[in-house]
Short mmCIF file of C-alpha atoms and ligand atoms in Angstrom, two decimals:
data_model
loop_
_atom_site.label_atom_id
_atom_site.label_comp_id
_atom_site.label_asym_id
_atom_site.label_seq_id
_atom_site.Cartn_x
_atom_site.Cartn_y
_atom_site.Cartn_z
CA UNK A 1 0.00 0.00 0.00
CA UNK A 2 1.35 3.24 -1.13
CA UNK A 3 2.59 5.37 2.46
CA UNK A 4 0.63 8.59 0.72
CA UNK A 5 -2.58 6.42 1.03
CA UNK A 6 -2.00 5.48 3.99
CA UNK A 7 -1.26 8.87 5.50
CA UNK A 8 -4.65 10.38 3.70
CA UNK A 9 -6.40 7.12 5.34
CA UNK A 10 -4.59 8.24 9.30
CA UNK A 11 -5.82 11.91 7.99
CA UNK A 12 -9.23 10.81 7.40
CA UNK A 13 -9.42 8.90 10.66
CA UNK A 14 -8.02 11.82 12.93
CA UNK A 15 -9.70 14.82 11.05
CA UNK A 16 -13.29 13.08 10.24
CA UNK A 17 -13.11 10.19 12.46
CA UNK A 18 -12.13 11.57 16.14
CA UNK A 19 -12.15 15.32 14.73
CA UNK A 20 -9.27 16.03 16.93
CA UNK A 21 -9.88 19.37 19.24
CA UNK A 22 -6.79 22.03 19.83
CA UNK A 23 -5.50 20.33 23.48
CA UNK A 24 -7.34 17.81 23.20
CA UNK A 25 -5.73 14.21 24.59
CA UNK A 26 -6.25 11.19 22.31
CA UNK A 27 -6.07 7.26 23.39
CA UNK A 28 -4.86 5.08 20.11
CA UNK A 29 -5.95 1.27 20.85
CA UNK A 30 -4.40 -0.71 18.16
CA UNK A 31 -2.09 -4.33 17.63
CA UNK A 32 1.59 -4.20 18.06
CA UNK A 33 1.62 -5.24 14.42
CA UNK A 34 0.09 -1.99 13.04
CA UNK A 35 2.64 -0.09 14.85
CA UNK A 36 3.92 1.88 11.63
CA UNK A 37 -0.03 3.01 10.55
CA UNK A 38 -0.43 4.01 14.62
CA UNK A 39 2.96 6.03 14.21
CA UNK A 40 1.08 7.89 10.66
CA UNK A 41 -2.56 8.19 12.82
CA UNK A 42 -0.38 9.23 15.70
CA UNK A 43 1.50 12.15 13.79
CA UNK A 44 -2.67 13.20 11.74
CA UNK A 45 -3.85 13.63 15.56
CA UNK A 46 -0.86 16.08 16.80
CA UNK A 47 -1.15 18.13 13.59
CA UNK A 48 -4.76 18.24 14.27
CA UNK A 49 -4.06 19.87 17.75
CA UNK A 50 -3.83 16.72 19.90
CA UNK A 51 -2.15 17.70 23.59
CA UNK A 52 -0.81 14.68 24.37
CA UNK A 53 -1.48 10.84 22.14
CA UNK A 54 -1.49 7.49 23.99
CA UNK A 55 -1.46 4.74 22.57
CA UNK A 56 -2.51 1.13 24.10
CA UNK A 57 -1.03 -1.66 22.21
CA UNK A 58 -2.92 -5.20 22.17
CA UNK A 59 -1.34 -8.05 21.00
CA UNK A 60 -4.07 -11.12 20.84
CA UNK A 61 -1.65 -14.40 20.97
CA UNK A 62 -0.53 -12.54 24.45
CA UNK A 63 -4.37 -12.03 24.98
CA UNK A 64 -4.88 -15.80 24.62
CA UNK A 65 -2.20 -16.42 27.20
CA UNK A 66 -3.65 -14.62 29.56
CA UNK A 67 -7.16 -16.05 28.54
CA UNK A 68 -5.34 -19.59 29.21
CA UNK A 69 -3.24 -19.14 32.15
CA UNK A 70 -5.12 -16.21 34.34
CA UNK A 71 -7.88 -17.51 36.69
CA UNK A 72 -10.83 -16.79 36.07
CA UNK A 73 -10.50 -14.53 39.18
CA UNK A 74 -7.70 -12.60 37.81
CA UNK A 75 -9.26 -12.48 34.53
CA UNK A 76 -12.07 -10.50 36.02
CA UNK A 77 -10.15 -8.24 37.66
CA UNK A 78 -9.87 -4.43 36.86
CA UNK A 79 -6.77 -2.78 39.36
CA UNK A 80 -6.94 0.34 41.26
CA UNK A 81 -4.90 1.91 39.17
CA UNK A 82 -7.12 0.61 36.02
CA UNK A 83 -9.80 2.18 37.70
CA UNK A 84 -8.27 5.41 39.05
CA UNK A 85 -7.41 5.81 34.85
CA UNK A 86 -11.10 5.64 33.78
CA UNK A 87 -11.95 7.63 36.98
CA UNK A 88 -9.22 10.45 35.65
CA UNK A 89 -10.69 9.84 31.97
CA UNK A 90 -14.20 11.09 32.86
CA UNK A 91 -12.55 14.72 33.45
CA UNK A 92 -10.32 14.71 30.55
CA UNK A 93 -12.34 12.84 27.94
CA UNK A 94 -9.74 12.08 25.79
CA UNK A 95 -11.16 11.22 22.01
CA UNK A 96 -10.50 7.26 21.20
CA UNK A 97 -9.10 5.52 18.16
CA UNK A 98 -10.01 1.78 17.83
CA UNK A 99 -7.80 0.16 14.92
CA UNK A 100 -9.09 -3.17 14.47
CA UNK A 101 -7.09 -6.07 12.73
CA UNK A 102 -7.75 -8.81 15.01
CA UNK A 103 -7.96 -12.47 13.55
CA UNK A 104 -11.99 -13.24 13.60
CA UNK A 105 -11.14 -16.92 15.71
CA UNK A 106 -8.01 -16.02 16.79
CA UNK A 107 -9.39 -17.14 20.30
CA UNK A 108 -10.72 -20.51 19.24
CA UNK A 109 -10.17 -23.31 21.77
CA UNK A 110 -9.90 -20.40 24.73
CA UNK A 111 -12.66 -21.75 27.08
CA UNK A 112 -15.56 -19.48 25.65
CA UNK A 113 -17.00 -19.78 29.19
CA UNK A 114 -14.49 -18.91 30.97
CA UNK A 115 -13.33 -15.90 28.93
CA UNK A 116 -17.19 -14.83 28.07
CA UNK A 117 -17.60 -14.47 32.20
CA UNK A 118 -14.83 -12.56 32.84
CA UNK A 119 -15.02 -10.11 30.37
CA UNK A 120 -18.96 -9.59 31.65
CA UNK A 121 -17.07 -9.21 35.39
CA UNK A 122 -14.72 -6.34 34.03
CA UNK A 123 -18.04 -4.59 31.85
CA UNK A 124 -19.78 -4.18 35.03
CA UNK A 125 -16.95 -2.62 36.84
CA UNK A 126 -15.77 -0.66 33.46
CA UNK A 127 -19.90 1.07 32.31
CA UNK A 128 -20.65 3.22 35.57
CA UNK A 129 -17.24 5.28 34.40
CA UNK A 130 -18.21 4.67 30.66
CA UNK A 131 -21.42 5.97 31.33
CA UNK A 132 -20.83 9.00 32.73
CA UNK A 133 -18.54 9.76 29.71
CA UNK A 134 -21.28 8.42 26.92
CA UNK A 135 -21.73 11.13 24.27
CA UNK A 136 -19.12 13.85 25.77
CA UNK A 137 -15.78 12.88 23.46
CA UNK A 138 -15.28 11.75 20.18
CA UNK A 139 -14.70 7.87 19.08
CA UNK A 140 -13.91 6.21 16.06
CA UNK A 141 -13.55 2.72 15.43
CA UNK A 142 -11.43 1.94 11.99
CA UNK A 143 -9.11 -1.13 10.65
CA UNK A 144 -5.93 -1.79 9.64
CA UNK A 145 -4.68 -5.12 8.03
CA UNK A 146 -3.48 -7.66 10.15
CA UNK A 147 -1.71 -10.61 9.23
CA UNK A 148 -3.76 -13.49 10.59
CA UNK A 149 -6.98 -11.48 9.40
CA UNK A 150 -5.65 -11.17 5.58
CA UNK A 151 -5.46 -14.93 5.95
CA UNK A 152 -8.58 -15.55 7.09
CA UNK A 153 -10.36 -13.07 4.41
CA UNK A 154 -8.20 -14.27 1.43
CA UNK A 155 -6.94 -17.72 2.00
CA UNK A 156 -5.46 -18.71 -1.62
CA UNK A 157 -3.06 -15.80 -1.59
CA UNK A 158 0.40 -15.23 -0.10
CA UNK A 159 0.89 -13.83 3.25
CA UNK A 160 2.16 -10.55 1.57
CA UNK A 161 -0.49 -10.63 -1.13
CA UNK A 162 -3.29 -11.45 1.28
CA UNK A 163 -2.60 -7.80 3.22
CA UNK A 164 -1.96 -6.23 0.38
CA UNK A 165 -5.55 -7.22 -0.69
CA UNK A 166 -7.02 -6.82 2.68
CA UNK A 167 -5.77 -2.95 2.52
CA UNK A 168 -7.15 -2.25 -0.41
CA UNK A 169 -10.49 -3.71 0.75
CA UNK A 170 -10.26 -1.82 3.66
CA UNK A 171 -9.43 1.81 1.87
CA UNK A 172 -12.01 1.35 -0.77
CA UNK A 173 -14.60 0.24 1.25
CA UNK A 174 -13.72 2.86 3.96
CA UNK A 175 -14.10 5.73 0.73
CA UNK A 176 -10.25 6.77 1.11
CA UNK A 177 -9.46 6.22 -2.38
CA UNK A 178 -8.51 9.78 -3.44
CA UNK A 179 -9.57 12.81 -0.98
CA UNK A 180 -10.98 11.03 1.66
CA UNK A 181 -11.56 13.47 3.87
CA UNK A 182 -13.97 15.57 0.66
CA UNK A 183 -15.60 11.59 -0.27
CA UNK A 184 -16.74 11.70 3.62
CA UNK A 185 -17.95 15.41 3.26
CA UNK A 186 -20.52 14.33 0.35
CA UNK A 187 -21.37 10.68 1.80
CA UNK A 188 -22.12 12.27 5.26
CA UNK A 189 -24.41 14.69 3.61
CA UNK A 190 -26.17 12.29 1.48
CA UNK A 191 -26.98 9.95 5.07
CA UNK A 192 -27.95 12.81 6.25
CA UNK A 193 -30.52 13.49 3.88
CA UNK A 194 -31.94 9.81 4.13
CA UNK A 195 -32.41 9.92 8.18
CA UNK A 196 -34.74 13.37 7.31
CA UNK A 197 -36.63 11.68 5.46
CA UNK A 198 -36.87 8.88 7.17
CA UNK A 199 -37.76 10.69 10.58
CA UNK A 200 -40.05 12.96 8.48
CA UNK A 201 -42.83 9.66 7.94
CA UNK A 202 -43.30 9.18 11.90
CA UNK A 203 -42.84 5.57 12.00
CA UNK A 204 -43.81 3.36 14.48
CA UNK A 205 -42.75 -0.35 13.55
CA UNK A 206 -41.12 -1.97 10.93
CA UNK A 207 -41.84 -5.26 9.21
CA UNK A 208 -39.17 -7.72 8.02
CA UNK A 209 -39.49 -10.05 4.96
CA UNK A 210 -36.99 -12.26 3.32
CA UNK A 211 -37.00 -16.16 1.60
CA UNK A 212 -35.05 -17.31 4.18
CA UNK A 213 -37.56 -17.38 6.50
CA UNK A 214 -37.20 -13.90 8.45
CA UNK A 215 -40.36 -12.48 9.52
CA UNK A 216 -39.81 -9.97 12.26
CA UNK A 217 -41.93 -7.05 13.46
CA UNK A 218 -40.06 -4.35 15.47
CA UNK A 219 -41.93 -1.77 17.50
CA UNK A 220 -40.07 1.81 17.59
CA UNK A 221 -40.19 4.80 19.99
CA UNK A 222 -42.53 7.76 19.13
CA UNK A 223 -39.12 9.66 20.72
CA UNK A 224 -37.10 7.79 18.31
CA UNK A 225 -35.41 9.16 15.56
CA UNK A 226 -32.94 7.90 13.18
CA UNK A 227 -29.31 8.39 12.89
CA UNK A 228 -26.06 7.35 10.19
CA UNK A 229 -22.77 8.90 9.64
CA UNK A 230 -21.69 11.71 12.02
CA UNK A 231 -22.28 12.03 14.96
CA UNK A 232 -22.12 15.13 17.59
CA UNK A 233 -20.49 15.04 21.15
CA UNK A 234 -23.07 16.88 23.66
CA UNK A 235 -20.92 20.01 23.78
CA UNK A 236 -21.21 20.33 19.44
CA UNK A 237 -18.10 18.87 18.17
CA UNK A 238 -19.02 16.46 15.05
CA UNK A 239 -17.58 13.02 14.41
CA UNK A 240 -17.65 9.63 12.70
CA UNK A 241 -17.55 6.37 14.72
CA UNK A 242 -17.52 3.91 12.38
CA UNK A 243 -15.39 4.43 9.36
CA UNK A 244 -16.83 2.61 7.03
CA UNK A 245 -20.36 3.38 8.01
CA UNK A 246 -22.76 3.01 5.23
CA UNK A 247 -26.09 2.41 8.00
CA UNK A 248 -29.27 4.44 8.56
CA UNK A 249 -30.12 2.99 12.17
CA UNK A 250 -32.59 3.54 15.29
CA UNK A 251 -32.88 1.81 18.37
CA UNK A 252 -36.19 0.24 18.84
CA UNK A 253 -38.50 0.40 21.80
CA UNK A 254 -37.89 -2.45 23.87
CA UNK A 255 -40.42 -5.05 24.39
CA UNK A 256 -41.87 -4.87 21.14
CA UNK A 257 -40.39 -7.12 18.63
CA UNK A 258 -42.37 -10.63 17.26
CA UNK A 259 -41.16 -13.08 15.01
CA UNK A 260 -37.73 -14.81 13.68
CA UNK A 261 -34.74 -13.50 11.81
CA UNK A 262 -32.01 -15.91 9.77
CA UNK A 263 -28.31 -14.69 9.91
CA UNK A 264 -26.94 -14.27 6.67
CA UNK A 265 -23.48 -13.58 7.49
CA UNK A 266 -21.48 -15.61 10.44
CA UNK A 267 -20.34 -13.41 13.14
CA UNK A 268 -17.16 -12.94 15.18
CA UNK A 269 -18.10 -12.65 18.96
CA UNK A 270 -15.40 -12.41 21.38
CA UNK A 271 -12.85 -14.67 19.45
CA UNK A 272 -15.43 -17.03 18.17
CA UNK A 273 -17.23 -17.82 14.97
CA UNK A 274 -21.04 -17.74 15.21
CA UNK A 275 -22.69 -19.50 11.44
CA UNK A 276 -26.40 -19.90 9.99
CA UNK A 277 -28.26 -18.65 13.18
CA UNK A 278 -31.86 -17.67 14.07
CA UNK A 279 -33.32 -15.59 17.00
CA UNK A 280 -36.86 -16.06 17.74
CA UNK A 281 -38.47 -13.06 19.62
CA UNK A 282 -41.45 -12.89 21.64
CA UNK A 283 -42.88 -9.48 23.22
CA UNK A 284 -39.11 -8.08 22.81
CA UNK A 285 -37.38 -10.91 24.39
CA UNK A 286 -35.12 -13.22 22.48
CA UNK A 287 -36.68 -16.91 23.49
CA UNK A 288 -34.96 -19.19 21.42
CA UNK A 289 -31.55 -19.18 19.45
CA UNK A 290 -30.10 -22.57 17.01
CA UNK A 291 -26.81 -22.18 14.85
CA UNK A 292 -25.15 -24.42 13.37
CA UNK A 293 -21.93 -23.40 14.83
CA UNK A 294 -21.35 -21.84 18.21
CA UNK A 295 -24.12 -21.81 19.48
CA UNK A 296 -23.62 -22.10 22.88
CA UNK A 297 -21.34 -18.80 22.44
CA UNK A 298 -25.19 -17.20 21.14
CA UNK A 299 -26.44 -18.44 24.26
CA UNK A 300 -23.84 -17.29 26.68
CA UNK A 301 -24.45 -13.70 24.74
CA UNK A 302 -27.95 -13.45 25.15
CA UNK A 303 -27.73 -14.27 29.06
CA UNK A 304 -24.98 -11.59 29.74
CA UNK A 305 -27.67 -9.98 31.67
CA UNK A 306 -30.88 -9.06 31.47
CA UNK A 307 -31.05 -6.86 28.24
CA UNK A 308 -28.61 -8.83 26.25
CA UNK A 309 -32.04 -10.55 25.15
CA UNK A 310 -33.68 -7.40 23.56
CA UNK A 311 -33.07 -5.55 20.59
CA UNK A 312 -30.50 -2.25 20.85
CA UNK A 313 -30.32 -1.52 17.08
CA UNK A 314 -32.12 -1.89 13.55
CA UNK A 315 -30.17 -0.60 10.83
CA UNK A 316 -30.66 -0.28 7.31
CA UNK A 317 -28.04 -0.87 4.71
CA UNK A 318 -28.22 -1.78 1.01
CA UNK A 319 -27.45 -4.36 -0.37
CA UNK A 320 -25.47 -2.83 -3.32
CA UNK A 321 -23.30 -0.88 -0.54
CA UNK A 322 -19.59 -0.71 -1.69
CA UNK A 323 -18.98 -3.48 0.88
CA UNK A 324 -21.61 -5.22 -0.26
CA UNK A 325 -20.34 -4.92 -4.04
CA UNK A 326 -16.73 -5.69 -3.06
CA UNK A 327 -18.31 -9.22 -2.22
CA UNK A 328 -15.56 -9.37 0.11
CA UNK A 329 -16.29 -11.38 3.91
CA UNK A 330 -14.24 -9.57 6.21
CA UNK A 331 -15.48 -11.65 9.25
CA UNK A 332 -15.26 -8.22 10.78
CA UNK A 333 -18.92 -6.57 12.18
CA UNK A 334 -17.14 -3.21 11.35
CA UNK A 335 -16.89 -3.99 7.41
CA UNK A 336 -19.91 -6.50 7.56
CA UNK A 337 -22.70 -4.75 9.09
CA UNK A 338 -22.24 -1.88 6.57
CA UNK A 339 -22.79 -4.73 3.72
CA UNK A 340 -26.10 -5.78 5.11
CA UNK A 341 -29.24 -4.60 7.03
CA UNK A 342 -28.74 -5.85 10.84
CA UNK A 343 -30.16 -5.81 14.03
CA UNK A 344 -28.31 -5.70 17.43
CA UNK A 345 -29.24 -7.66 20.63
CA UNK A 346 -28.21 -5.11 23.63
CA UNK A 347 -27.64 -1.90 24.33
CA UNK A 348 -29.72 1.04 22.26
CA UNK A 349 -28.18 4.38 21.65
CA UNK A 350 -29.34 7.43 23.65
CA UNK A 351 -28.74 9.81 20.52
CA UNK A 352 -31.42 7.85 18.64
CA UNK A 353 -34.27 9.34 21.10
CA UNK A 354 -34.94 12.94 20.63
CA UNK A 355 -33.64 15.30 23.39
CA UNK A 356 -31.53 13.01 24.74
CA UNK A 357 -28.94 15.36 26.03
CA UNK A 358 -31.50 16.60 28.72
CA UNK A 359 -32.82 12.78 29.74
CA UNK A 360 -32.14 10.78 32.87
CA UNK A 361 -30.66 7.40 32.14
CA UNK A 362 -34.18 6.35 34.01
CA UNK A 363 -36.15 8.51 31.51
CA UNK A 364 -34.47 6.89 28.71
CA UNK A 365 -35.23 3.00 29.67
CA UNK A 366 -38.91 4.14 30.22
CA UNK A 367 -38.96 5.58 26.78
CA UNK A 368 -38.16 1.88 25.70
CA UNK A 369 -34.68 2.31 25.35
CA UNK A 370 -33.08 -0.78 25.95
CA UNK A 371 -29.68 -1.22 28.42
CA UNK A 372 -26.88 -3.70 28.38
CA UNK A 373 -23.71 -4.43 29.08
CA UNK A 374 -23.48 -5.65 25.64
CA UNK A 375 -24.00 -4.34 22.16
CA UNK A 376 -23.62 -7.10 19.25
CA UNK A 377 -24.49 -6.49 15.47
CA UNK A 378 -25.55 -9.79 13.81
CA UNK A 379 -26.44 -9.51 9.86
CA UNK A 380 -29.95 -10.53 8.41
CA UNK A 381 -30.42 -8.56 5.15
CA UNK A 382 -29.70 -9.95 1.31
CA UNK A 383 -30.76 -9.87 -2.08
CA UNK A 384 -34.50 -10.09 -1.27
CA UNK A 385 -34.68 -8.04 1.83
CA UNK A 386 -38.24 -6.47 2.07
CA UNK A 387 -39.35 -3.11 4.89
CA UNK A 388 -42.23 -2.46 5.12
CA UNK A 389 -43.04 0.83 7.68
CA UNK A 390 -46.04 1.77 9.47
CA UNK A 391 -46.48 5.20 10.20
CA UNK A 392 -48.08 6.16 13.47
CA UNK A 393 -51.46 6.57 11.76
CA UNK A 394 -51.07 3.04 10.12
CA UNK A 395 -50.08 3.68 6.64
CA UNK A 396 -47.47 1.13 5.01
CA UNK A 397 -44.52 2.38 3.68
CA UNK A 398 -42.21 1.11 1.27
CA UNK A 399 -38.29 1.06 3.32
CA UNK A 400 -36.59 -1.29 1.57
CA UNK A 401 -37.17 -3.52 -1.61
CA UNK A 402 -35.53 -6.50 -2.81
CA UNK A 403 -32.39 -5.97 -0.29
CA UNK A 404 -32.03 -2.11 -1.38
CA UNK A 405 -33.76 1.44 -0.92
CA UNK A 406 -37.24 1.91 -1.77
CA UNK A 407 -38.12 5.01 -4.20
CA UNK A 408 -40.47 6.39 -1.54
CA UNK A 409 -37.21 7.02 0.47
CA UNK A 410 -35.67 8.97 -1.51
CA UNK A 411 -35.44 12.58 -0.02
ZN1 ZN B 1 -25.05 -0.92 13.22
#
């Protein structure tokens, strides 16, 4: 990969993606073997203004040993001085880079239990802080090739070839070919335009329709409203979590969802590979879950705790999205859930109810908004996807036709 293309990618994640603030402190998470793209994304965020970058290298095969050889006691253990960190990060609210480039099963044979239990130990210690920090800095999760990963997404090729390939995916997909920073400008204006119209029509379900089975009616929030692209902090500054992002999504109102949904992509959950998968809901509530492979990791998920089991998300995505078209599987929930329409089981996002900034966390739940520990995309749109909306005074709406936009959403 050419180094200019990969410094207008690092620009496009610090200047669009975190939208770096004069003084502002910035935490890079990323894999020891990325360390020359962190040093690029690094140098973007101090000549956006950045204070002061950190950056908190992972490294899974040492993540595995420590999966293998902590107790599970130890393994659920956040320090003091972990703690006294996210205690100090709540006042300084440094903006976070996530580079992703973790293999999908590089955790496979880890004791799913085991690991699944003590990373719901450290949540619950971890989300009071994280809560109190929700929607005041800027985030942006992004990827970077990894070795195992290119592997795993192109398996004929050399191990040179294979991340060669799996950057290119990653910067056409992610719209850096070029001026990335100007192809964001124009895509986040044209998601824009789809939520208005979308929050214009009132909805107050949505109906899901495919082949394979799915048939799934989702209640939504009369305070609901939907959201894609950027995003703003509470104090105004703009951003773009996801990057790619090609999704138009809500959160629906808890307790209202009927019916079953078929996976159509497998999906990566903490280490493990989750294939051909159904969730059947009743009144909101996930009540029965088969797949064909890991299934008892889908069962473990949707017992984290007690909203694990409902709905957090409904996005829309069509199916001719550049990630989509690339017809590449990157076994990654960042790159796939932008190829398909998806739901989430978990938490729901405060910023898709109106006037959030001035709700209680209490107000919120009784609004319908569900709360979780957890907050896992799972993919159920394809060719024949079908969305059908009903507006609050019952008329059906055309969303989405044979996996793609419907003409009565167009703006
Ligand atoms: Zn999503």
């Amino acid at each position: 990969m050419l180094k200019t293309t990969l410094k207008n990618y690092a620009k496009l994640l610090a200047k669009t993606g975190l939208n770096v603030q004069k003084g502002q402190q910035v935490v890079i998470s990323a894999d020891l073997e990325n360390a020359d793209f962190v040093l690029l994304a690094a140098e973007e965020c101090y000549r956006a203004g950045a204070e002061r970058v950190d950056v908190e290298w992972t490294h899974q095969p040492l993540a595995r040993l420590h999966a293998e050889k902590r107790s599970l006691e130890q393994l659920s253990r956040v320090l003091p001085w972990q703690e006294e960190r996210l205690r100090a990060e709540i006042r300084t609210l440094p903006a976070r880079l996530y580079i992703l480039s973790e293999d999908p099963d590089g955790l496979a044979g880890v004791d799913a239990e085991k690991y699944a239990s003590a990373a719901q130990a450290r949540s619950r210690i971890i989300k009071p802080y994280r809560d109190r920090t929700e929607n005041k800095y800027q985030w942006c999760i992004a990827a970077a090739a990894g070795n195992a990963w290119a592997k795993k997404v192109f398996p004929g090729e050399t191990a040179a070839r294979a991340e060669e390939k799996l950057w290119e995916a990653i910067i056409s997909t992610s719209r850096a070919d070029g001026n990335p920073v100007a192809n964001w400008n124009a895509h986040n204006a044209d998601l824009a335009q789809r939520c208005a119209r979308l929050n214009s029509l009132r909805l107050a379900s949505l109906e899901y329709e495919s082949s394979n089975g799915t048939r799934l009616k989702v209640g939504l929030m009369p305070e609901g409203r939907f959201a894609a692209g950027r995003e703003k902090t509470l104090s105004g500054v703009e951003f773009n979590p996801n990057i790619p992002s090609e999704e138009v999504f809500t959160s629906p109102k808890r307790g209202e969802a009927e019916g079953i949904v078929y996976s159509t992509k497998p999906l990566s959950y903490q280490g493990q590979l989750i294939r051909n998968f159904s969730v059947r809901f009743e009144e909101g509530r996930a009540v029965e879950v088969h797949a064909s492979q890991g299934e008892a990791a889908l069962k473990k998920m949707i017992s984290a705790d007690e909203g694990a089991a409902y709905l957090g998300e409904c996005a829309l995505v069509p199916y001719d999205s550049p990630i989509s078209r690339s017809g590449v599987l990157f076994y990654n929930t960042l790159f796939d859930e932008n190829a398909a329409c998806h739901l989430a089981l978990g938490k729901g996002f405060p910023e898709c109810v109106e006037g959030f900034g001035s709700l209680s966390e209490e107000k919120l739940r009784a609004l319908g908004l569900n709360d979780s520990m957890i907050h896992v995309d799972f993919m159920i749109g394809n060719e024949d996807m079908k969305i059908t909306g009903i507006t609050e005074q019952g008329a059906r709406v055309r969303i989405f036709e044979n996996g793609n936009w419907a003409s009565e959403t167009d703006a």
